[in-house]
XYZ file of C-alpha atoms in Angstrom:
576
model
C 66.953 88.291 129.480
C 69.447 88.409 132.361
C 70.300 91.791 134.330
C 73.386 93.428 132.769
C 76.171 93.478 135.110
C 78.452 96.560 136.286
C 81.663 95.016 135.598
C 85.451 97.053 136.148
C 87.044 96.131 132.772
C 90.450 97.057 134.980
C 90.216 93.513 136.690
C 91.438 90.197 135.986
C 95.438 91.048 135.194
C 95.052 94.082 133.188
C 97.052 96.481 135.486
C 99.159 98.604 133.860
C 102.386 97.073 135.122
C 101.010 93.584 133.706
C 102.446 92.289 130.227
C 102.015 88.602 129.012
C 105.130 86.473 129.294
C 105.450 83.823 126.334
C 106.736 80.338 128.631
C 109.477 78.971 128.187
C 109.019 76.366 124.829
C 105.888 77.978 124.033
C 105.329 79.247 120.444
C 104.565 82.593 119.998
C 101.351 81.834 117.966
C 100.109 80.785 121.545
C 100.985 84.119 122.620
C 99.240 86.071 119.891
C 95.790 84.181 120.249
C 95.999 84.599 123.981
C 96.014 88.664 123.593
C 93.439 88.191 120.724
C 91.367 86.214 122.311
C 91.716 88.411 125.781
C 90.995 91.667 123.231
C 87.839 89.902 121.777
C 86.570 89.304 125.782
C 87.219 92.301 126.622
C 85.599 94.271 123.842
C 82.136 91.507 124.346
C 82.516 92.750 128.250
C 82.197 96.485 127.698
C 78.903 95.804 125.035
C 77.441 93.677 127.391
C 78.332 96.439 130.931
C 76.378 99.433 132.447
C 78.892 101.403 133.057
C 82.383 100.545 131.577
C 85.631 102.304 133.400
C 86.858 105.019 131.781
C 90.496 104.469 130.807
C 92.101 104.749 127.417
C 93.360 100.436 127.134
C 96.569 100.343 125.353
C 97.010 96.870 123.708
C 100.552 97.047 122.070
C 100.343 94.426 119.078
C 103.021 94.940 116.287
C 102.701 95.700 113.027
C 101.545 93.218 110.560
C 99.785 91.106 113.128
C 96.200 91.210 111.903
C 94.955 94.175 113.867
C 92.240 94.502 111.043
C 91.528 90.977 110.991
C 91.135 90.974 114.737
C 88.265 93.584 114.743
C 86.990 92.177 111.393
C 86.319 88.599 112.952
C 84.845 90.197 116.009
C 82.824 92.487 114.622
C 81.221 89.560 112.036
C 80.768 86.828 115.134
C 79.054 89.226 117.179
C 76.260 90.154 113.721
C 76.330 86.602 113.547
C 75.407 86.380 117.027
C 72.182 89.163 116.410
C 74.313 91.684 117.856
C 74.008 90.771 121.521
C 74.045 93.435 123.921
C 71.964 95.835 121.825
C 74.977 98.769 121.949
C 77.020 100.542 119.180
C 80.386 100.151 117.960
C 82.553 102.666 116.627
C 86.005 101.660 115.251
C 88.442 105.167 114.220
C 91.064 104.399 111.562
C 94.087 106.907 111.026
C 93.347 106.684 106.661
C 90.521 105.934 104.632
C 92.146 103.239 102.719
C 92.491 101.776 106.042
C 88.780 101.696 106.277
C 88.035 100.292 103.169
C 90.612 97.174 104.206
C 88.362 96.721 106.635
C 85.197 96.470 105.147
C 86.531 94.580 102.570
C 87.192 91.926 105.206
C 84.560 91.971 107.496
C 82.427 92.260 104.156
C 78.943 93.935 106.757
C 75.734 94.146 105.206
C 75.225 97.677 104.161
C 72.417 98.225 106.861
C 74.413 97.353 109.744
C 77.570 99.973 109.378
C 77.822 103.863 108.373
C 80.915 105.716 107.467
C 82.033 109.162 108.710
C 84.824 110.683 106.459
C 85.161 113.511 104.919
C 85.922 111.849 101.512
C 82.432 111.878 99.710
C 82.373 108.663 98.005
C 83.738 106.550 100.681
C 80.678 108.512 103.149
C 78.570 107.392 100.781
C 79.034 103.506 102.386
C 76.606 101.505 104.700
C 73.810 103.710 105.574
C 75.741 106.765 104.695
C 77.001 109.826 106.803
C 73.837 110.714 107.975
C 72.260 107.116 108.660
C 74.382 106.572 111.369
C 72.219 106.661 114.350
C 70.686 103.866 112.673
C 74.123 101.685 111.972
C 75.059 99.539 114.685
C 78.438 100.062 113.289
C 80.373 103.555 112.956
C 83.836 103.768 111.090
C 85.051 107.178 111.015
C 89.027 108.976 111.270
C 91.156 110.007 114.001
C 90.335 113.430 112.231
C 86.729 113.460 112.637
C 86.938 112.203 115.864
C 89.120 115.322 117.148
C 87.490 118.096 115.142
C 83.840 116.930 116.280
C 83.843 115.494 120.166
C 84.162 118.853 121.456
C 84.304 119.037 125.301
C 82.187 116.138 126.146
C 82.330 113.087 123.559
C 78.671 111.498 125.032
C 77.324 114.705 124.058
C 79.309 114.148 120.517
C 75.521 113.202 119.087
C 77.028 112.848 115.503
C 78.937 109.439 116.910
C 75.965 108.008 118.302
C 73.893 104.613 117.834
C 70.277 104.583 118.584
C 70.522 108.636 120.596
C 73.020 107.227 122.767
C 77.001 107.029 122.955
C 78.249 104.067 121.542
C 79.630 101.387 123.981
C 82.221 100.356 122.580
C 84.661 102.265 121.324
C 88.128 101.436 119.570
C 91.238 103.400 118.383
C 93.276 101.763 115.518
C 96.960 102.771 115.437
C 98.832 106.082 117.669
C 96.786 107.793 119.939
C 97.974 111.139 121.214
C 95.824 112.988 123.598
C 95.933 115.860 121.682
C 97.767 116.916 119.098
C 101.244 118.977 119.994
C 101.963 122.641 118.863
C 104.943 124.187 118.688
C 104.971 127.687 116.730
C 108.170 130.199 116.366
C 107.627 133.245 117.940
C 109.072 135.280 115.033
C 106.288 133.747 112.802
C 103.701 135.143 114.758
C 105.779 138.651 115.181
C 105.658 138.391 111.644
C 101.389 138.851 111.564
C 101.418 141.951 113.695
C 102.355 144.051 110.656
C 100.261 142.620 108.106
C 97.258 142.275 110.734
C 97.458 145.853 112.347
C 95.948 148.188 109.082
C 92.951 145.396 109.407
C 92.547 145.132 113.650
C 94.581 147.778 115.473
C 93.041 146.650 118.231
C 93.253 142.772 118.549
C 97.131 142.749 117.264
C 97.818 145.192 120.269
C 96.141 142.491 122.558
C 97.972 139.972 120.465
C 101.418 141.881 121.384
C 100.578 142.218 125.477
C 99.657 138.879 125.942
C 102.550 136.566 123.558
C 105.884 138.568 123.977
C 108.758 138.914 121.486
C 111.701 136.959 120.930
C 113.353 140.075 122.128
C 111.951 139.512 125.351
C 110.512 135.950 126.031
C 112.398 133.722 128.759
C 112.440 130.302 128.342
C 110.447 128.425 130.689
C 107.861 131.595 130.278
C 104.147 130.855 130.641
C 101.841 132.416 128.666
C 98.220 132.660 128.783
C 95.725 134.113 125.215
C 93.027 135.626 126.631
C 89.937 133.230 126.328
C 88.261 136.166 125.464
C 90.352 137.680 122.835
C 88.360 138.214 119.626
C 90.101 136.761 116.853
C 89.824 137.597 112.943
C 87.439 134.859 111.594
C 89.262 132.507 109.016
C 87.125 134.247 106.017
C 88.878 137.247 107.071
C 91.657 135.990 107.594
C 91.914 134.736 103.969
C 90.692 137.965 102.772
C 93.880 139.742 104.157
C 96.402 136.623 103.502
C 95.278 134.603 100.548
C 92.900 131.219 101.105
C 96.366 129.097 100.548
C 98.792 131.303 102.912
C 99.985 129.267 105.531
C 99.100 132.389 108.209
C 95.721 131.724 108.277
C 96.101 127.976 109.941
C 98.632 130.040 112.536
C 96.087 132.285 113.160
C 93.453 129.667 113.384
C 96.008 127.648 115.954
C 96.671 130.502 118.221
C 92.904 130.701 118.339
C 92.409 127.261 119.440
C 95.416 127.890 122.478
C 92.947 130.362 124.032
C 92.934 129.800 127.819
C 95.501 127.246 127.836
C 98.977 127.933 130.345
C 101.554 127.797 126.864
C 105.432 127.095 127.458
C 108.007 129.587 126.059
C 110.512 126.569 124.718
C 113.624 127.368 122.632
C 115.658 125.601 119.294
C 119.077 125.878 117.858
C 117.471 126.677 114.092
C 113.894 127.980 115.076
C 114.767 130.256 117.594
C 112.420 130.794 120.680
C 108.768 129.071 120.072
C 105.614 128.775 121.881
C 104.244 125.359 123.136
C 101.109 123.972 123.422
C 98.627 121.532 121.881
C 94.869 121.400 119.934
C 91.914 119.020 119.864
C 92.488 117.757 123.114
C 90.513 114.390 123.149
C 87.287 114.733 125.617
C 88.290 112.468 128.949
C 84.948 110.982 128.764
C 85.931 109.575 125.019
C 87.227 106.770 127.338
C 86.603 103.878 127.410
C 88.320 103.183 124.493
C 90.473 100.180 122.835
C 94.102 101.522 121.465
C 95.405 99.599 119.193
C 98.905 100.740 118.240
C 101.900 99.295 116.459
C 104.280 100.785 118.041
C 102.439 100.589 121.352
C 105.141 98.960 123.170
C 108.067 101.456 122.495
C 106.690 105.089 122.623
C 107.218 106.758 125.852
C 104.470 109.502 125.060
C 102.149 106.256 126.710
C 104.331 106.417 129.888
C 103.527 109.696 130.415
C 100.339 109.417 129.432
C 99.824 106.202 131.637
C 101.466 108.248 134.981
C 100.624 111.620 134.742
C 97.258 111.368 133.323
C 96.558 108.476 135.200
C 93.581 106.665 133.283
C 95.389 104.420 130.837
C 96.274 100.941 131.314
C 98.244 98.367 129.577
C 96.904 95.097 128.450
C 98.925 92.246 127.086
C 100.903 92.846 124.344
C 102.413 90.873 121.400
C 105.534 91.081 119.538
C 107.202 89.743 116.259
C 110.343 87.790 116.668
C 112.587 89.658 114.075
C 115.338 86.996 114.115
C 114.500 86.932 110.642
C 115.832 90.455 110.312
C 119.404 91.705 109.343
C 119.767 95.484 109.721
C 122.788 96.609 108.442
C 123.595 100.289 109.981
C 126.290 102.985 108.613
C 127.172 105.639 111.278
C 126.877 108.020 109.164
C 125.205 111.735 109.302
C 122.264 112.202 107.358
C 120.486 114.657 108.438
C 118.551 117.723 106.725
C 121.451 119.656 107.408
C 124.260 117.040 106.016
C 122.309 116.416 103.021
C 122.255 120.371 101.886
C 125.674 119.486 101.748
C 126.131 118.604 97.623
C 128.825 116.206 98.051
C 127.686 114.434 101.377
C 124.358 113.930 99.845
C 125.786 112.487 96.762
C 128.380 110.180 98.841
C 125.510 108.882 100.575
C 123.284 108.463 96.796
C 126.647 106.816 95.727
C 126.373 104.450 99.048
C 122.795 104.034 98.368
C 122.606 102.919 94.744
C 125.835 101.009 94.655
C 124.141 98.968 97.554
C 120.902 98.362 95.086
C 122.290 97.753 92.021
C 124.674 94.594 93.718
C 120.905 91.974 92.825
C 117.605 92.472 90.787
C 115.498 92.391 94.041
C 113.036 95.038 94.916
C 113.851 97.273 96.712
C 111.486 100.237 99.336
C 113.948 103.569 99.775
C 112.475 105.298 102.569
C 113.856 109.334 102.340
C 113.061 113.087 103.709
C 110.310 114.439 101.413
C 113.177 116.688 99.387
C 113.338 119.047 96.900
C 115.736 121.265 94.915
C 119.039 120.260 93.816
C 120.083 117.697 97.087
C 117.069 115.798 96.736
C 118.489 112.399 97.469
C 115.000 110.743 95.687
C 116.304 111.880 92.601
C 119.866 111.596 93.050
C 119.759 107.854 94.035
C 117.030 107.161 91.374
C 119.514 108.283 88.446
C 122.302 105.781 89.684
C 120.003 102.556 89.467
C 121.296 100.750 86.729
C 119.674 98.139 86.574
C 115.806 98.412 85.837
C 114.351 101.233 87.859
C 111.051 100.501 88.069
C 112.513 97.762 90.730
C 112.848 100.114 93.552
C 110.056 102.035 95.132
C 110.528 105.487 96.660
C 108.640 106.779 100.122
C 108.786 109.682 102.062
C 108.692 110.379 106.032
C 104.863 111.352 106.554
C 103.631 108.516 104.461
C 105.202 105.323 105.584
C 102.726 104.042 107.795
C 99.277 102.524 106.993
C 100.245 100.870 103.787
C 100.678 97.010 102.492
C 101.415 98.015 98.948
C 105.218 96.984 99.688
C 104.674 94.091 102.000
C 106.714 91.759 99.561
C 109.326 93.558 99.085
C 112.842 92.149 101.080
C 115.167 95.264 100.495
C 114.836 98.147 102.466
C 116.820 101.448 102.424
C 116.636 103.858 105.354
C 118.261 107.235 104.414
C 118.534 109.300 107.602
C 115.578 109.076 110.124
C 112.449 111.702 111.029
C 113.761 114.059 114.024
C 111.335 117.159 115.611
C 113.041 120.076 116.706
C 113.723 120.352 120.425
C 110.294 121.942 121.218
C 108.196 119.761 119.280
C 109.130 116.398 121.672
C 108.339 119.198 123.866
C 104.819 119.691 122.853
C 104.670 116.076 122.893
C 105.282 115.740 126.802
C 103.108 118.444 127.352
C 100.386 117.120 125.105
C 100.833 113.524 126.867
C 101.045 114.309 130.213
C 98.987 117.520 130.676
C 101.954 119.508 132.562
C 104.353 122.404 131.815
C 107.299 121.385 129.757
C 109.477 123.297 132.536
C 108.756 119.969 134.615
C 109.933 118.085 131.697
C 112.794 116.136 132.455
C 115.879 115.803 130.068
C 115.313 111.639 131.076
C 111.597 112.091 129.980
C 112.512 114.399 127.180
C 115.249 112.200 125.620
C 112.788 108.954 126.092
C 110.351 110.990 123.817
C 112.774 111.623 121.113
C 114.442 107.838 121.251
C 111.391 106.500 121.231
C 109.459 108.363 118.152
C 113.001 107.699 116.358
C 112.268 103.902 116.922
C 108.758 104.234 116.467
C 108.817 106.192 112.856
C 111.541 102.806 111.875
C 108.988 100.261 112.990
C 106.481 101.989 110.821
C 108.596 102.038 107.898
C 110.438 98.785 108.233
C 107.237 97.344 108.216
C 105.821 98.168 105.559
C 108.392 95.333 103.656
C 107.742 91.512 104.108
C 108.809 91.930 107.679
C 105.597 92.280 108.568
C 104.271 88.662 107.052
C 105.264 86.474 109.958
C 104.824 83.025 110.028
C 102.287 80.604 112.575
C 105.139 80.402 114.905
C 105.671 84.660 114.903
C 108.922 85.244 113.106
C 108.847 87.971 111.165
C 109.506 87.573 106.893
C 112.763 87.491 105.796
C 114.103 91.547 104.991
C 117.446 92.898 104.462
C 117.518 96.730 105.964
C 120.366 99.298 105.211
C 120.019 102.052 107.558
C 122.106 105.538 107.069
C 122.336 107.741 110.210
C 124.757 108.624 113.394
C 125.342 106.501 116.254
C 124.523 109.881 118.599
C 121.076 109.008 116.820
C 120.549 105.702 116.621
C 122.550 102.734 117.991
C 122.669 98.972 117.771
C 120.672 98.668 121.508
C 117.859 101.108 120.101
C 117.273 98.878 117.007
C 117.744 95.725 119.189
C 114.656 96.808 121.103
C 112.601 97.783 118.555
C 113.307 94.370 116.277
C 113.827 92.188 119.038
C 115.736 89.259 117.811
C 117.305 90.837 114.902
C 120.612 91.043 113.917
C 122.681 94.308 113.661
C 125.685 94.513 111.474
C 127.938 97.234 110.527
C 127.527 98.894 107.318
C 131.485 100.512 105.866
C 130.976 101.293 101.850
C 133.478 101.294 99.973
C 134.763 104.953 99.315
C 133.897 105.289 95.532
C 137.337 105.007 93.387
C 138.459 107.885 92.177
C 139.011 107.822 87.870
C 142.665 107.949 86.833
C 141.278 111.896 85.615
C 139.706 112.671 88.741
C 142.859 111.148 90.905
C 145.267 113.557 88.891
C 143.167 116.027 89.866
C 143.091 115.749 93.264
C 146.870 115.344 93.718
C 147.388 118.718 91.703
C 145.233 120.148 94.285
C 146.962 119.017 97.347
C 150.399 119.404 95.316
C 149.552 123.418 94.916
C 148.206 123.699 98.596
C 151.558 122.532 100.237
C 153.724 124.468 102.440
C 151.418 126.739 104.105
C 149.565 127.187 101.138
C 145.804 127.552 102.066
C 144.307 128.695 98.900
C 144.838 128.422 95.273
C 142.855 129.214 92.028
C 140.680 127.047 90.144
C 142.560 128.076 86.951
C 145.946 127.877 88.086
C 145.224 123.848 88.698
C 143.085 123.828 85.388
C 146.027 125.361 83.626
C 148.227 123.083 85.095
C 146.387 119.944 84.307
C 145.730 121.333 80.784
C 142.229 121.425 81.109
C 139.730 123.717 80.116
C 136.588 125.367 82.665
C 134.023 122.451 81.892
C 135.852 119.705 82.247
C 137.316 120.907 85.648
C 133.533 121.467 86.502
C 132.144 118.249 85.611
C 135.128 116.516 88.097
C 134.102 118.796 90.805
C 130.393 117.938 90.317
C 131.631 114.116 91.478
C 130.515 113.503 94.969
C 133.959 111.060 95.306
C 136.059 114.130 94.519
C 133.977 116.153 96.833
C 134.156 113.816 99.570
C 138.078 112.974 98.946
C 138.206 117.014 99.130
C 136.535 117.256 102.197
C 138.355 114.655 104.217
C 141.329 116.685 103.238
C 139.808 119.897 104.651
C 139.617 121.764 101.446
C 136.991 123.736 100.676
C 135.401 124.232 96.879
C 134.960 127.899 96.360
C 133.467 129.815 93.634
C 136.894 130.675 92.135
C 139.366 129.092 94.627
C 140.446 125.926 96.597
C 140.569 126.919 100.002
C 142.043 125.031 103.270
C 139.817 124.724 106.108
């Protein structure tokens, strides 16, 4: 057998400035097999090296483009090869289901591959959890990953192959140094009570070392005492109740222990502390990213300059010119849609749009609940056949092909943070204060997760079934949200080659009822007027209480009312 080689995987045009250029006439098939085929080299260099560099390669390949098939037909011609190089792979997937996809396709023997999850039954896979010092093959989650490396990841001896780290090492999907943290300081004023009859003593500590919103600055460092003895979580439940939501606070001011935290402020949330938890190990590199969305999130700049130990390799892209987005500059926010009749304009809007064909249709909405939730509210105006149109929420539309045929999609508003939570995000990406943060770096962070959350969902349609030459499947996308949000250019970049239209509903019509009613409204605010009884206009339309109700329930006589300025009191109209 020959020597191995010391080989710097950095070489041969993967600088982090380089990206592939598709030439001129090419097909973008040609493009897509060249960064395969570069991926599969690279990931055959590092099994076959000494000592691999340590840098976190980002290889930016859209969504849809056979990511899983990629490792899948690696990961079967090297077996069929007998496994040359004699190392360990382990492959992290952000789901389970995403796991079982890819054992389905790369269909291993069960001898050659272990699973580390905590599901039970999925564990049970391969050679199981604990057989996998045997497995020449490790799947495990992003979650296991960041719970168990601790400080040094080639002392992480639950990951390893034969008693030794694994050699290669790849990272399907986002990957965020550590995860951000960004906690209101009146939340954790609120534990000092409720703690102090337990642990005089620690909550004082608590209180001299994380100040109040009374008297934290913004731009503030503060430092917890590494040594600060915390309540253990079994206490901690003991006091709160196992399903409080104080005990993970408590638990995640324990983890910031040692670590310089930014005092950060936002307009709803009031002053906050900033930080972030299960910082990956810096020797967990080398490792393969994989990400979707690779190409447009700016938490990789900073990642890739401050950091300074990740590099790009080539990337690939869909051509979207298959792609009509059709955008409505229109707020939707969580704030707008507590509104009752902005939230039932935009339903109207919605389900108007979707009941025009029989196609199927993927709404993609905030999680909701109560009375405003626009899930429900759009759901009871589909008239035709229901069980057509699929509903998702914001948290769960990535990872998924369960919709990848469907050609309709319907964005309702998009997935903002808070001001301080794109500020954890610099400071979990780049490793410095979020007082160095600047508002170019800080708004880059925000447009980009914006674009990166409407990749994700976008593509779960047929979008992401491109053809040999790379265009994207045919998909008709209504998006709902402010230009101050998100413009034409933004969706331009992240679909190149799509086209962006306007999106103007028609203002629901007004019944002949509902019209009368609005004119006796404006008719008995006139001259000067600015308010005016519910029964006086009931009385003078000769209607009784419940039928004036049921016309103010309407979200076209709400909306008609508003762009008047009048406001819909408990017992009054009233100009605004």
């Amino acid at each position: 057998m020959k020597p191995k080689k010391i080989i710097d995987l950095t070489l041969e045009g993967s600088t982090s400035s380089f990206e592939i250029k598709s030439n001129p006439g090419a097909s973008v098939v040609n493009h897509r097999e060249v960064v395969f085929k570069d991926l599969k080299r690279r990931f055959n260099t590092c099994l076959c090296i000494i000592r691999p560099a340590s840098y976190f390669f980002l290889a930016p390949i859209d969504p849809g483009s056979g990511k899983t098939s990629l490792l899948a037909d690696f990961i079967k011609k090297w077996k069929a090869d007998g496994f040359p190089g004699g190392e360990g792979v382990l492959l992290c997937f952000s789901t389970k289901d995403e796991i079982e996809a890819f054992l389905d396709i790369a269909r291993l023997d069960e001898e050659d591959y272990s699973v580390q999850v905590r599901d039970k039954l999925l564990a049970k896979r391969g050679r199981g959890f604990d057989g996998a010092d045997k497995a020449q093959v490790l799947l495990t989650s992003h979650e296991m990953i960041r719970h168990h490396a601790g400080d040094s990841f080639e002392a992480a001896d639950q990951f390893f192959y034969q008693g030794k780290p694994r050699r290669l090492r790849v990272w399907d999907e986002a990957l965020s140094i550590a995860d951000p943290v960004s906690i209101r300081l009146d939340s954790i004023g609120e534990l000092h009570a409720l703690l102090r009859p337990h642990c005089e003593n620690f909550v004082e500590e608590l209180e001299a070392c994380i100040p109040s919103t009374a008297v934290a600055e913004v731009g503030d460092i503060v430092i917890i005492p590494s040594g600060l003895d915390f309540p253990s979580k079994g206490q901690a439940e003991a006091i709160f109740g196992k399903e409080d939501t104080r005990v993970d606070l408590l638990q995640k001011l324990k983890m910031l222990k040692g670590q310089k935290l930014d005092i950060g402020k936002d307009r709803r949330n009031g002053k906050t502390l900033i930080g972030f938890v299960h910082e990956l190990p810096a020797d967990f590199a080398p490792v393969f990213v994989l990400d979707g969305s690779g190409r447009l999130k700016h938490s990789y700049r900073l990642h890739e300059t401050y950091r300074n130990n990740l590099i790009r390799l080539q990337s690939y892209q869909h051509d979207y010119c298959n792609l009509t987005v059709h955008l409505w500059d229109k707020a939707s926010g969580k704030t707008n849609m507590s509104d009752a009749a902005h939230c039932e304009a935009i339903a109207d809007a919605a389900a108007a749009k979707i009941n025009e064909d029989e196609e199927e249709w993927l709404v993609i909405t905030h999680k909701g609940d109560g009375k405003h939730n626009i899930r429900k509210l759009v759901r009871d105006r589909i008239k035709v056949d229901p069980s057509r149109v699929r509903f998702i929420h914001w948290g769960i539309h990535k990872a998924t092909n369960e919709y990848n045929g469907v050609k309709r999609v319907m964005v309702v508003s998009q997935l903002l943070y808070p001001h301080s939570a794109y500020g954890a995000a610099y400071k979990a990406a780049s490793g410095q204060s979020v007082s160095l943060a600047s508002k170019e770096d800080l708004e880059a962070l925000r447009r980009s997760e914006i674009q990166n959350h409407i990749l994700q969902g976008v593509a779960r349609s047929n979008v992401r079934n491109a053809d040999p030459n790379g265009k994207c499947g045919e998909a008709q996308v209504y998006i709902i949200g402010p230009a101050v949000t998100l413009d034409s250019d933004m969706l331009k970049e992240t679909f190149p080659g799509c086209s962006v239209v306007p999106w103007e509903p028609a203002p629901k019509k007004l019944t002949k009822q509902a019209a009368k009613l609005v004119d006796e409204i404006l008719h008995q605010l006139s001259g000067g007027v600015t308010s005016v009884a519910k029964k006086a206009v009931a009385e003078a339309l000769s209607i009784k209480s419940p039928a004036l109700s049921r016309h103010l329930r309407s979200g076209a006589v709400r909306e008609r009312l508003k762009e008047e300025g009048i406001a819909c009191e408990r017992q009054h109209f009233v100009r605004v």
